[in-house]
């Protein structure tokens, strides 16, 4: 029997064998072997143990111990080890000790090596997407990765809502690129504590996507300049109101001081008049000088009794105006910095691309939508606040013409709509879903060049194309995959 005819070792992980040969062809194994790790080699090199984690992830391992304790233990599979050019695999405990001993710099070096290997594939898909569709389509999400509530070994975990339940774990910020070849290509996965909320991560996932693809759209600095001019005018108006409120407060304080002096005057005057009347032995009459002085003192004291309340109200007005000035000044400073950054990015971006970002409602605050628009993206998302849906529902009636976009879904849309926190006009579509006897409502939000109002079905279908990233999330939703 020739060498080619001799059967190799049996394996229950045939795809891992194929992927091992592919990993060698693209230089992945060589790159992992080249990463400098400070740990000593006893039976297995530390690089072999790091590779075991990658191979286990490809095998769908949910927990590290399954390397040794699954139905078909990976550390017993010599065929896979040979395909990945390793003499043998370490057991789960050895792999765990190596991972625990890695320094942050070593972990970052491993990540950089993996990114370097995957970057040519991303670059190719960017070129194909631009050539095929003329634009890039990104999908972003924040998804929970729960761990055991009794666990004490996972770093930086926190309690947060995951799948409608309060769990201990992480929130993974993910962004993918729509790929002509593969359907989707993952660009970035970043773990955050479980109490992280999506609306705080919009800019981070946008920048992560741009960092991996190496391209970005032209920043819409003209819109940002208009917004900055409006907030500057609003800040100046708030400063004028603050000055008026401060003048009013000063006037009230001056009035209080005058009243205090008047009270002292009438108190002394009453004492003088009483002494004169006593010396002359004149009884006090209703319209005598003493009675008149007493009346004026009483009026003065009544007015003084109202002064603390007037001062408090004036002080509250000053504080309100100060807070408005400070809030507008902070926004103005942020937008000024953003404008400078965007102008510089435009100067360094001679070949901007057209790009779309699809996000779920967790990211759909007015400020995030405005940021995406200013960064040059076409935006497909849903409003963060349910009040938008409530407002739109009040505008429809029994005579409203709905457009059917699915077996149980209808929509009606409006252009030039406003949303709190976003200064730019938007297209909004009210969705109506029939689920048995229940009718549910939600809202689609769009900003961009696509004529979505004229044809609602493509708008509905395109946004729901986000199911591609949702499917990807479900395929790999384990804490082990999140934390490596």
Short mmCIF file of N, CA, C and O in Angstrom, two decimals, residues 100-218:
data_model
loop_
_atom_site.label_atom_id
_atom_site.label_comp_id
_atom_site.label_asym_id
_atom_site.label_seq_id
_atom_site.Cartn_x
_atom_site.Cartn_y
_atom_site.Cartn_z
N UNK A 100 -4.78 32.01 31.55
CA UNK A 100 -4.72 32.83 32.77
C UNK A 100 -3.39 33.54 32.90
O UNK A 100 -3.31 34.65 33.45
N UNK A 101 -2.32 32.95 32.39
CA UNK A 101 -0.99 33.51 32.54
C UNK A 101 -0.65 34.54 31.46
O UNK A 101 0.36 35.22 31.56
N UNK A 102 -1.49 34.64 30.43
CA UNK A 102 -1.21 35.62 29.37
C UNK A 102 -1.24 37.03 29.93
O UNK A 102 -2.13 37.40 30.69
N UNK A 103 -0.28 37.84 29.52
CA UNK A 103 -0.31 39.26 29.86
C UNK A 103 -1.21 39.98 28.87
O UNK A 103 -1.56 39.45 27.80
N UNK A 104 -1.60 41.20 29.22
CA UNK A 104 -2.44 41.98 28.32
C UNK A 104 -1.71 42.25 27.01
O UNK A 104 -2.32 42.17 25.92
N UNK A 105 -0.43 42.52 27.06
CA UNK A 105 0.34 42.77 25.84
C UNK A 105 0.36 41.53 24.95
O UNK A 105 0.25 41.64 23.71
N UNK A 106 0.49 40.34 25.56
CA UNK A 106 0.49 39.12 24.77
C UNK A 106 -0.88 38.86 24.15
O UNK A 106 -0.97 38.44 22.98
N UNK A 107 -1.94 39.09 24.91
CA UNK A 107 -3.29 38.92 24.37
C UNK A 107 -3.52 39.87 23.20
O UNK A 107 -4.12 39.50 22.17
N UNK A 108 -3.05 41.11 23.34
CA UNK A 108 -3.20 42.07 22.25
C UNK A 108 -2.38 41.64 21.03
O UNK A 108 -2.82 41.82 19.88
N UNK A 109 -1.21 41.08 21.26
CA UNK A 109 -0.39 40.61 20.13
C UNK A 109 -1.09 39.48 19.39
O UNK A 109 -1.04 39.41 18.15
N UNK A 110 -1.74 38.58 20.13
CA UNK A 110 -2.51 37.51 19.48
C UNK A 110 -3.65 38.09 18.66
O UNK A 110 -3.88 37.69 17.51
N UNK A 111 -4.36 39.06 19.24
CA UNK A 111 -5.45 39.70 18.51
C UNK A 111 -4.96 40.39 17.26
O UNK A 111 -5.60 40.32 16.20
N UNK A 112 -3.82 41.06 17.35
CA UNK A 112 -3.28 41.76 16.18
C UNK A 112 -2.88 40.77 15.09
O UNK A 112 -3.07 41.04 13.89
N UNK A 113 -2.35 39.63 15.49
CA UNK A 113 -1.98 38.62 14.49
C UNK A 113 -3.22 38.09 13.78
O UNK A 113 -3.22 37.91 12.55
N UNK A 114 -4.29 37.84 14.53
CA UNK A 114 -5.53 37.36 13.92
C UNK A 114 -6.13 38.42 12.99
O UNK A 114 -6.62 38.10 11.89
N UNK A 115 -6.09 39.67 13.42
CA UNK A 115 -6.62 40.74 12.57
C UNK A 115 -5.80 40.88 11.29
O UNK A 115 -6.37 41.13 10.21
N UNK A 116 -4.50 40.73 11.39
CA UNK A 116 -3.66 40.83 10.19
C UNK A 116 -3.98 39.72 9.19
O UNK A 116 -3.97 39.95 7.97
N UNK A 117 -4.30 38.52 9.71
CA UNK A 117 -4.64 37.41 8.81
C UNK A 117 -5.99 37.65 8.14
O UNK A 117 -6.19 37.36 6.95
N UNK A 118 -6.96 38.19 8.90
CA UNK A 118 -8.31 38.37 8.35
C UNK A 118 -8.45 39.63 7.51
O UNK A 118 -9.40 39.74 6.73
N UNK A 119 -7.52 40.58 7.64
CA UNK A 119 -7.68 41.86 6.94
C UNK A 119 -7.77 41.73 5.42
O UNK A 119 -8.60 42.39 4.80
N UNK A 120 -6.96 40.89 4.76
CA UNK A 120 -7.11 40.77 3.30
C UNK A 120 -8.49 40.31 2.87
O UNK A 120 -8.99 40.73 1.80
N UNK A 121 -9.13 39.44 3.65
CA UNK A 121 -10.48 38.99 3.31
C UNK A 121 -11.47 40.15 3.43
O UNK A 121 -12.36 40.31 2.59
N UNK A 122 -11.31 40.97 4.47
CA UNK A 122 -12.18 42.14 4.63
C UNK A 122 -11.96 43.12 3.49
O UNK A 122 -12.93 43.63 2.90
N UNK A 123 -10.71 43.38 3.16
CA UNK A 123 -10.40 44.32 2.07
C UNK A 123 -11.03 43.85 0.76
O UNK A 123 -11.57 44.67 -0.01
N UNK A 124 -10.97 42.55 0.51
CA UNK A 124 -11.55 42.02 -0.73
C UNK A 124 -13.05 42.22 -0.75
O UNK A 124 -13.63 42.62 -1.79
N UNK A 125 -13.71 41.98 0.39
CA UNK A 125 -15.17 42.13 0.41
C UNK A 125 -15.59 43.59 0.28
O UNK A 125 -16.64 43.89 -0.27
N UNK A 126 -14.77 44.51 0.82
CA UNK A 126 -15.06 45.94 0.64
C UNK A 126 -15.04 46.29 -0.84
O UNK A 126 -15.94 46.97 -1.36
N UNK A 127 -13.99 45.84 -1.54
CA UNK A 127 -13.89 46.13 -2.98
C UNK A 127 -15.05 45.50 -3.74
O UNK A 127 -15.68 46.15 -4.61
N UNK A 128 -15.40 44.26 -3.43
CA UNK A 128 -16.50 43.59 -4.12
C UNK A 128 -17.83 44.28 -3.85
O UNK A 128 -18.66 44.44 -4.76
N UNK A 129 -18.07 44.70 -2.59
CA UNK A 129 -19.32 45.37 -2.26
C UNK A 129 -19.44 46.70 -3.00
O UNK A 129 -20.51 47.04 -3.52
N UNK A 130 -18.35 47.45 -3.07
CA UNK A 130 -18.39 48.73 -3.79
C UNK A 130 -18.58 48.50 -5.28
O UNK A 130 -19.32 49.23 -5.95
N UNK A 131 -17.95 47.46 -5.80
CA UNK A 131 -18.07 47.18 -7.24
C UNK A 131 -19.47 46.66 -7.58
O UNK A 131 -20.03 47.00 -8.62
N UNK A 132 -20.05 45.87 -6.69
CA UNK A 132 -21.35 45.24 -6.95
C UNK A 132 -22.51 46.16 -6.65
O UNK A 132 -23.46 46.27 -7.43
N UNK A 133 -22.46 46.83 -5.49
CA UNK A 133 -23.61 47.62 -5.02
C UNK A 133 -23.34 49.12 -4.94
O UNK A 133 -24.28 49.89 -4.74
N UNK A 134 -22.08 49.51 -5.05
CA UNK A 134 -21.76 50.93 -4.99
C UNK A 134 -21.79 51.52 -3.59
O UNK A 134 -21.66 52.74 -3.42
N UNK A 135 -21.92 50.67 -2.59
CA UNK A 135 -21.96 51.16 -1.21
C UNK A 135 -21.66 50.01 -0.27
O UNK A 135 -21.69 48.84 -0.66
N UNK A 136 -21.36 50.36 0.98
CA UNK A 136 -21.16 49.38 2.03
C UNK A 136 -22.37 49.39 2.96
O UNK A 136 -22.95 50.44 3.21
N UNK A 137 -22.73 48.22 3.46
CA UNK A 137 -23.85 48.10 4.39
C UNK A 137 -23.32 47.46 5.66
O UNK A 137 -22.83 46.32 5.65
N UNK A 138 -23.41 48.21 6.76
CA UNK A 138 -22.98 47.74 8.07
C UNK A 138 -24.20 47.41 8.93
O UNK A 138 -25.24 48.06 8.83
N UNK A 139 -24.04 46.43 9.79
CA UNK A 139 -25.03 46.10 10.81
C UNK A 139 -24.35 46.12 12.17
O UNK A 139 -23.28 45.51 12.35
N UNK A 140 -24.95 46.82 13.12
CA UNK A 140 -24.41 46.87 14.47
C UNK A 140 -25.41 46.38 15.49
O UNK A 140 -26.63 46.48 15.28
N UNK A 141 -24.90 45.85 16.59
CA UNK A 141 -25.80 45.35 17.64
C UNK A 141 -25.04 45.28 18.95
O UNK A 141 -23.80 45.26 18.98
N UNK A 142 -25.79 45.26 20.04
CA UNK A 142 -25.26 45.01 21.37
C UNK A 142 -26.07 43.86 21.94
O UNK A 142 -27.30 43.97 22.08
N UNK A 143 -25.41 42.76 22.25
CA UNK A 143 -26.14 41.57 22.65
C UNK A 143 -25.55 40.99 23.93
O UNK A 143 -24.34 41.00 24.14
N UNK A 144 -26.43 40.49 24.78
CA UNK A 144 -26.02 39.96 26.07
C UNK A 144 -25.30 38.63 25.96
O UNK A 144 -25.61 37.79 25.12
N UNK A 145 -24.32 38.45 26.83
CA UNK A 145 -23.62 37.17 26.96
C UNK A 145 -23.65 36.79 28.44
O UNK A 145 -22.75 37.13 29.19
N UNK A 146 -24.70 36.12 28.90
CA UNK A 146 -24.80 35.80 30.33
C UNK A 146 -23.79 34.74 30.74
O UNK A 146 -23.42 33.87 29.95
N UNK A 147 -23.37 34.82 31.99
CA UNK A 147 -22.57 33.76 32.62
C UNK A 147 -23.33 33.31 33.86
O UNK A 147 -24.39 33.85 34.19
N UNK A 148 -22.82 32.33 34.56
CA UNK A 148 -23.49 31.85 35.77
C UNK A 148 -23.56 32.96 36.81
O UNK A 148 -22.57 33.67 37.05
N UNK A 149 -24.72 33.12 37.44
CA UNK A 149 -24.89 34.15 38.46
C UNK A 149 -23.98 33.93 39.66
O UNK A 149 -23.71 34.86 40.42
N UNK A 150 -23.50 32.71 39.83
CA UNK A 150 -22.62 32.42 40.96
C UNK A 150 -21.14 32.50 40.59
O UNK A 150 -20.28 32.26 41.43
N UNK A 151 -20.86 32.84 39.33
CA UNK A 151 -19.47 32.84 38.87
C UNK A 151 -18.69 33.99 39.50
O UNK A 151 -19.21 35.10 39.67
N UNK A 152 -17.43 33.74 39.84
CA UNK A 152 -16.54 34.78 40.36
C UNK A 152 -15.26 34.90 39.54
O UNK A 152 -14.38 35.68 39.88
N UNK A 153 -15.15 34.13 38.46
CA UNK A 153 -13.90 34.10 37.69
C UNK A 153 -13.91 34.97 36.45
O UNK A 153 -12.85 35.23 35.88
N UNK A 154 -15.09 35.40 35.99
CA UNK A 154 -15.14 36.24 34.79
C UNK A 154 -14.82 37.69 35.16
O UNK A 154 -15.45 38.26 36.06
N UNK A 155 -13.87 38.32 34.49
CA UNK A 155 -13.51 39.70 34.83
C UNK A 155 -14.50 40.71 34.23
O UNK A 155 -15.06 40.50 33.15
N UNK A 156 -14.72 41.79 34.97
CA UNK A 156 -15.49 42.94 34.47
C UNK A 156 -16.92 42.60 34.08
O UNK A 156 -17.48 43.20 33.15
N UNK A 157 -17.54 41.63 34.75
CA UNK A 157 -18.94 41.33 34.49
C UNK A 157 -19.81 42.25 35.34
O UNK A 157 -19.36 42.85 36.30
N UNK A 158 -21.07 42.35 34.95
CA UNK A 158 -22.03 43.14 35.73
C UNK A 158 -23.43 42.64 35.39
O UNK A 158 -23.64 41.98 34.36
N UNK A 159 -24.38 42.94 36.26
CA UNK A 159 -25.76 42.55 36.01
C UNK A 159 -26.39 43.51 35.02
O UNK A 159 -26.23 44.73 35.10
N UNK A 160 -27.12 42.94 34.07
CA UNK A 160 -27.84 43.73 33.09
C UNK A 160 -28.93 42.90 32.46
O UNK A 160 -29.02 41.68 32.68
N UNK A 161 -29.79 43.55 31.66
CA UNK A 161 -30.90 42.83 31.03
C UNK A 161 -30.41 42.14 29.77
O UNK A 161 -29.85 42.76 28.87
N UNK A 162 -30.64 40.84 29.71
CA UNK A 162 -30.25 40.00 28.58
C UNK A 162 -31.40 39.06 28.28
O UNK A 162 -31.79 38.28 29.15
N UNK A 163 -31.96 39.17 27.08
CA UNK A 163 -33.11 38.35 26.69
C UNK A 163 -34.25 38.52 27.68
O UNK A 163 -34.86 37.55 28.16
N UNK A 164 -34.53 39.79 28.03
CA UNK A 164 -35.65 40.15 28.91
C UNK A 164 -35.51 39.59 30.33
O UNK A 164 -36.50 39.42 31.03
N UNK A 165 -34.30 39.30 30.75
CA UNK A 165 -34.06 38.82 32.12
C UNK A 165 -32.81 39.50 32.66
O UNK A 165 -31.90 39.86 31.91
N UNK A 166 -32.78 39.67 33.98
CA UNK A 166 -31.62 40.27 34.63
C UNK A 166 -30.59 39.18 34.87
O UNK A 166 -30.84 38.23 35.62
N UNK A 167 -29.43 39.32 34.22
CA UNK A 167 -28.40 38.28 34.28
C UNK A 167 -27.04 38.91 34.55
O UNK A 167 -26.80 40.07 34.25
N UNK A 168 -26.15 38.10 35.08
CA UNK A 168 -24.75 38.48 35.22
C UNK A 168 -24.03 38.14 33.92
O UNK A 168 -24.21 37.05 33.37
N UNK A 169 -23.22 39.06 33.43
CA UNK A 169 -22.50 38.74 32.20
C UNK A 169 -21.96 39.96 31.50
O UNK A 169 -21.61 40.96 32.13
N UNK A 170 -21.91 39.86 30.19
CA UNK A 170 -21.34 40.90 29.34
C UNK A 170 -22.38 41.39 28.34
O UNK A 170 -23.38 40.71 28.07
N UNK A 171 -22.09 42.55 27.77
CA UNK A 171 -22.78 43.02 26.57
C UNK A 171 -21.73 43.11 25.48
O UNK A 171 -20.75 43.84 25.61
N UNK A 172 -21.91 42.36 24.42
CA UNK A 172 -20.95 42.35 23.32
C UNK A 172 -21.39 43.31 22.24
O UNK A 172 -22.50 43.20 21.71
N UNK A 173 -20.53 44.28 21.92
CA UNK A 173 -20.80 45.22 20.83
C UNK A 173 -20.23 44.63 19.55
O UNK A 173 -19.02 44.41 19.44
N UNK A 174 -21.12 44.35 18.60
CA UNK A 174 -20.71 43.69 17.36
C UNK A 174 -21.05 44.56 16.16
O UNK A 174 -22.05 45.28 16.15
N UNK A 175 -20.22 44.47 15.15
CA UNK A 175 -20.53 45.12 13.88
C UNK A 175 -20.06 44.21 12.75
O UNK A 175 -19.00 43.60 12.83
N UNK A 176 -20.91 44.08 11.73
CA UNK A 176 -20.57 43.24 10.59
C UNK A 176 -20.77 44.02 9.29
O UNK A 176 -21.48 45.03 9.25
N UNK A 177 -20.13 43.53 8.25
CA UNK A 177 -20.24 44.11 6.91
C UNK A 177 -21.01 43.14 6.02
O UNK A 177 -20.73 41.93 6.03
N UNK A 178 -21.98 43.67 5.28
CA UNK A 178 -22.68 42.83 4.31
C UNK A 178 -21.70 42.42 3.22
O UNK A 178 -21.08 43.27 2.56
N UNK A 179 -21.53 41.13 3.04
CA UNK A 179 -20.50 40.60 2.16
C UNK A 179 -21.10 39.93 0.94
O UNK A 179 -21.94 39.04 1.07
N UNK A 180 -20.69 40.33 -0.27
CA UNK A 180 -21.18 39.64 -1.47
C UNK A 180 -20.80 38.17 -1.50
O UNK A 180 -21.52 37.35 -2.08
N UNK A 181 -19.68 37.80 -0.89
CA UNK A 181 -19.20 36.42 -0.93
C UNK A 181 -19.79 35.57 0.18
O UNK A 181 -20.26 34.45 -0.06
N UNK A 182 -19.76 36.08 1.41
CA UNK A 182 -20.10 35.27 2.57
C UNK A 182 -21.43 35.64 3.22
O UNK A 182 -21.85 34.98 4.18
N UNK A 183 -22.09 36.66 2.74
CA UNK A 183 -23.31 37.12 3.39
C UNK A 183 -23.01 38.14 4.46
O UNK A 183 -23.58 39.22 4.48
N UNK A 184 -22.11 37.83 5.36
CA UNK A 184 -21.65 38.79 6.36
C UNK A 184 -20.21 38.49 6.72
O UNK A 184 -19.75 37.34 6.64
N UNK A 185 -19.50 39.55 7.10
CA UNK A 185 -18.14 39.43 7.61
C UNK A 185 -18.10 40.19 8.92
O UNK A 185 -18.42 41.38 8.97
N UNK A 186 -17.70 39.50 10.00
CA UNK A 186 -17.58 40.17 11.28
C UNK A 186 -16.37 41.10 11.26
O UNK A 186 -15.28 40.71 10.88
N UNK A 187 -16.59 42.34 11.68
CA UNK A 187 -15.52 43.32 11.71
C UNK A 187 -14.97 43.54 13.10
O UNK A 187 -13.77 43.73 13.28
N UNK A 188 -15.84 43.55 14.09
CA UNK A 188 -15.39 43.87 15.44
C UNK A 188 -16.35 43.27 16.46
O UNK A 188 -17.56 43.29 16.26
N UNK A 189 -15.79 42.76 17.54
CA UNK A 189 -16.55 42.30 18.70
C UNK A 189 -15.84 42.82 19.93
O UNK A 189 -14.66 42.52 20.14
N UNK A 190 -16.52 43.62 20.73
CA UNK A 190 -15.92 44.19 21.94
C UNK A 190 -16.81 43.87 23.14
O UNK A 190 -17.99 44.27 23.15
N UNK A 191 -16.29 43.18 24.15
CA UNK A 191 -17.09 42.90 25.35
C UNK A 191 -17.14 44.11 26.28
O UNK A 191 -16.16 44.82 26.44
N UNK A 192 -18.31 44.33 26.87
CA UNK A 192 -18.52 45.39 27.87
C UNK A 192 -19.24 44.78 29.07
O UNK A 192 -19.86 43.72 28.96
N UNK A 193 -19.18 45.43 30.22
CA UNK A 193 -19.94 44.93 31.37
C UNK A 193 -21.43 44.80 31.03
O UNK A 193 -21.96 45.51 30.16
N UNK A 194 -22.10 43.91 31.73
CA UNK A 194 -23.49 43.59 31.41
C UNK A 194 -24.47 44.74 31.58
O UNK A 194 -25.57 44.68 31.03
N UNK A 195 -24.11 45.78 32.32
CA UNK A 195 -25.02 46.92 32.50
C UNK A 195 -24.83 47.99 31.44
O UNK A 195 -25.43 49.06 31.54
N UNK A 196 -24.02 47.74 30.43
CA UNK A 196 -23.84 48.69 29.33
C UNK A 196 -25.11 48.73 28.49
O UNK A 196 -25.72 47.70 28.21
N UNK A 197 -25.51 49.93 28.06
CA UNK A 197 -26.69 50.06 27.21
C UNK A 197 -26.27 50.48 25.81
O UNK A 197 -25.25 51.15 25.62
N UNK A 198 -27.08 50.07 24.84
CA UNK A 198 -26.69 50.21 23.44
C UNK A 198 -26.47 51.66 23.02
O UNK A 198 -25.54 51.95 22.26
N UNK A 199 -27.30 52.57 23.52
CA UNK A 199 -27.23 53.95 23.03
C UNK A 199 -25.91 54.63 23.35
O UNK A 199 -25.59 55.66 22.77
N UNK A 200 -25.11 54.06 24.27
CA UNK A 200 -23.81 54.64 24.59
C UNK A 200 -22.70 54.12 23.69
O UNK A 200 -21.56 54.60 23.79
N UNK A 201 -23.00 53.17 22.81
CA UNK A 201 -21.96 52.50 22.03
C UNK A 201 -22.05 52.77 20.53
O UNK A 201 -21.30 52.16 19.76
N UNK A 202 -22.93 53.67 20.10
CA UNK A 202 -23.12 53.88 18.66
C UNK A 202 -21.84 54.36 17.99
O UNK A 202 -21.39 53.79 16.98
N UNK A 203 -21.24 55.42 18.51
CA UNK A 203 -20.03 55.95 17.87
C UNK A 203 -18.90 54.93 17.90
O UNK A 203 -18.14 54.81 16.94
N UNK A 204 -18.80 54.17 18.98
CA UNK A 204 -17.72 53.19 19.10
C UNK A 204 -17.80 52.12 18.01
O UNK A 204 -16.78 51.76 17.42
N UNK A 205 -19.01 51.62 17.73
CA UNK A 205 -19.09 50.57 16.71
C UNK A 205 -18.90 51.15 15.31
O UNK A 205 -18.38 50.47 14.42
N UNK A 206 -19.28 52.41 15.11
CA UNK A 206 -19.03 53.04 13.81
C UNK A 206 -17.54 53.17 13.57
O UNK A 206 -17.02 52.81 12.50
N UNK A 207 -16.82 53.67 14.57
CA UNK A 207 -15.38 53.83 14.43
C UNK A 207 -14.68 52.48 14.30
O UNK A 207 -13.68 52.35 13.57
N UNK A 208 -15.20 51.45 15.01
CA UNK A 208 -14.62 50.11 14.88
C UNK A 208 -14.78 49.58 13.46
O UNK A 208 -13.86 48.97 12.90
N UNK A 209 -15.94 49.83 12.86
CA UNK A 209 -16.18 49.39 11.48
C UNK A 209 -15.24 50.10 10.51
O UNK A 209 -14.64 49.48 9.63
N UNK A 210 -15.09 51.41 10.69
CA UNK A 210 -14.22 52.17 9.79
C UNK A 210 -12.76 51.75 9.96
O UNK A 210 -12.00 51.71 8.98
N UNK A 211 -12.36 51.42 11.18
CA UNK A 211 -10.98 51.01 11.41
C UNK A 211 -10.67 49.69 10.69
O UNK A 211 -9.55 49.52 10.16
N UNK A 212 -11.62 48.77 10.65
CA UNK A 212 -11.36 47.48 10.00
C UNK A 212 -11.46 47.57 8.48
O UNK A 212 -10.68 46.92 7.78
N UNK A 213 -12.40 48.32 7.96
CA UNK A 213 -12.53 48.40 6.50
C UNK A 213 -11.55 49.40 5.89
O UNK A 213 -11.22 49.29 4.71
N UNK A 214 -11.09 50.37 6.68
CA UNK A 214 -10.15 51.35 6.17
C UNK A 214 -10.76 52.40 5.27
O UNK A 214 -10.04 53.19 4.64
N UNK A 215 -12.09 52.45 5.20
CA UNK A 215 -12.77 53.44 4.37
C UNK A 215 -13.88 54.08 5.19
O UNK A 215 -14.34 53.52 6.19
N UNK A 216 -14.31 55.24 4.74
CA UNK A 216 -15.40 55.92 5.43
C UNK A 216 -16.07 56.89 4.45
O UNK A 216 -15.46 57.33 3.47
N UNK A 217 -17.31 57.26 4.73
CA UNK A 217 -17.98 58.25 3.88
C UNK A 217 -17.47 59.66 4.16
O UNK A 217 -16.77 59.91 5.14
N UNK A 218 -17.85 60.57 3.30
CA UNK A 218 -17.52 61.98 3.52
C UNK A 218 -18.36 62.50 4.67
O UNK A 218 -19.58 62.31 4.71
#
